[in-house]
XYZ file of C-alpha atoms in Angstrom:
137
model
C 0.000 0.000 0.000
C 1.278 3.685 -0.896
C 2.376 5.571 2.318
C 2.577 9.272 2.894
C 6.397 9.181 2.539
C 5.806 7.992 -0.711
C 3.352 10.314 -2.384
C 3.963 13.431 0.116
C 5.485 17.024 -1.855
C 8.739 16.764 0.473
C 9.972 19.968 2.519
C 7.508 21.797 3.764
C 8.514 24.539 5.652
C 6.750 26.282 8.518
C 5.832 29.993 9.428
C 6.848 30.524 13.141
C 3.861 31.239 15.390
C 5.625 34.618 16.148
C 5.900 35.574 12.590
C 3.295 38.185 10.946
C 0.288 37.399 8.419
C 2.372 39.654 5.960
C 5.069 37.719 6.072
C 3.457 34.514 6.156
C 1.787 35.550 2.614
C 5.340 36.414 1.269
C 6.159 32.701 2.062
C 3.363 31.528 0.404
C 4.642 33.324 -2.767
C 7.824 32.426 -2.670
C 7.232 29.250 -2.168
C 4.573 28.951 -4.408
C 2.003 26.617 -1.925
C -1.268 27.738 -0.438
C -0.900 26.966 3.299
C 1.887 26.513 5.748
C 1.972 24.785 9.070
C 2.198 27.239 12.112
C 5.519 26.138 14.519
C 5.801 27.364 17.944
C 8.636 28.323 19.208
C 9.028 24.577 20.840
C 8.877 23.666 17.090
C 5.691 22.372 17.557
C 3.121 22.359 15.217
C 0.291 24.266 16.046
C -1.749 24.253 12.829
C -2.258 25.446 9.917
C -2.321 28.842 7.776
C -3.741 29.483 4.830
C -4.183 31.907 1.696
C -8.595 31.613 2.524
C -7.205 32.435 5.972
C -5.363 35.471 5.311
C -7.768 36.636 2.635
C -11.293 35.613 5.154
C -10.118 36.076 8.800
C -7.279 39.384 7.825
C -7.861 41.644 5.309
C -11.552 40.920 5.137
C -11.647 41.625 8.760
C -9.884 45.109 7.602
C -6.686 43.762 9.803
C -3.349 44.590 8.993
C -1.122 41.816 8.077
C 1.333 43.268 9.271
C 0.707 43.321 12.652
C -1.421 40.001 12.924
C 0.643 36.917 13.644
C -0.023 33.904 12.422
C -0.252 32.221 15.710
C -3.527 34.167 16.564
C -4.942 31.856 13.358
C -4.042 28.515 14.699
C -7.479 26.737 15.538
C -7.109 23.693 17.762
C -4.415 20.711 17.390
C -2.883 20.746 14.453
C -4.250 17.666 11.872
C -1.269 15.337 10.795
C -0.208 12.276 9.060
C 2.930 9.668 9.629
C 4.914 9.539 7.225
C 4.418 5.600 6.813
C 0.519 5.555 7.105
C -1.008 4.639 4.244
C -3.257 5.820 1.554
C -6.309 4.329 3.654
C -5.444 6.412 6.917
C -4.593 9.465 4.600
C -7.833 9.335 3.212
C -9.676 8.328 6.353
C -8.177 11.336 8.099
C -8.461 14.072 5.762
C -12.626 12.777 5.242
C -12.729 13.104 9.174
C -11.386 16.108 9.241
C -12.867 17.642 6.180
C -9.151 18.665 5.509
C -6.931 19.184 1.990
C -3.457 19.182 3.438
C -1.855 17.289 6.151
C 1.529 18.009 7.539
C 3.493 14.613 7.749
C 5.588 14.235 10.723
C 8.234 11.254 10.784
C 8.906 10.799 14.872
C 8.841 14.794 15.680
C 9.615 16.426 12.354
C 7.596 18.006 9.724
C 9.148 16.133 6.505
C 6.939 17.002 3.976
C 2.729 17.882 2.955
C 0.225 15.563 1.133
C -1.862 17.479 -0.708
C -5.697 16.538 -1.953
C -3.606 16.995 -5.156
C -0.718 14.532 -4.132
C -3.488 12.006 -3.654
C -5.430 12.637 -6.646
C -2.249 11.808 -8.581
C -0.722 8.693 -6.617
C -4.611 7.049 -6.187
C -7.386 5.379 -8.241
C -9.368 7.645 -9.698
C -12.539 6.473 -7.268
C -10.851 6.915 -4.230
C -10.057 10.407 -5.057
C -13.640 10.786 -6.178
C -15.074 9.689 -3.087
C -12.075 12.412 -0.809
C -13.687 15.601 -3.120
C -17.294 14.014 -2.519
C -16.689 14.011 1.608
C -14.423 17.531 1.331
C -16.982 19.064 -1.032
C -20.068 18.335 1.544
């Protein structure tokens, strides 16, 4: 069975909890992804940021991002994956948790994402059809 490790977009990076909305877009950019996982300063994750996030809960809001940090837009524990879970947990946990990315940790460390469009390419095209059904709902 595929396993995270094996279908995940390797090195993620993370936008400290600390850091600002502004430059947590700039990151985005450069980087050229549409979330990033929030670290703490115990480089722990403490969930996740993204581009609906900064567009919805900032500058819809009329906040400035650069004063907002992006630790004031981590909601709850952060969702992840092990790296050597398979396709069946991936999908099981991103349909649980209505999610589209999950960090993958291997022991403590963020190695990588899988996207919704990591597993559209590495599964059968029904199993991907049923993960959009259950994240479209």
């Amino acid at each position: 069975m595929t396993t995270a490790r094996e279908i995940m977009t390797e090195g993620a990076e993370c936008i400290g909890a600390d850091e600002t909305i502004l430059r947590a877009a700039e990151k985005m950019r450069d980087l050229g992804v549409g979330a990033l996982p929030i670290c703490g300063t115990d480089n722990k994750l403490k969930g996740m940021l993204t581009d609906r996030d900064i567009v919805v809960k900032v500058l819809a809001e009329g906040k400035d991002p650069a004063q907002c940090k992006a630790g004031e837009f981590s909601q709850g524990e952060a969702v992840t994956i092990g790296a050597d879970d398979d396709a069946a947990e991936i999908l099981r946990t991103m349909a649980r948790h209505k999610v589209r990315r999950l960090p993958v940790i291997d022991g403590h460390d963020l190695i990588g994402m899988v996207a919704q469009a990591d597993v559209a390419r590495a599964l059968p095209d029904a199993k991907v059809g049923d993960l959009l059904e259950t994240l479209s709902s």
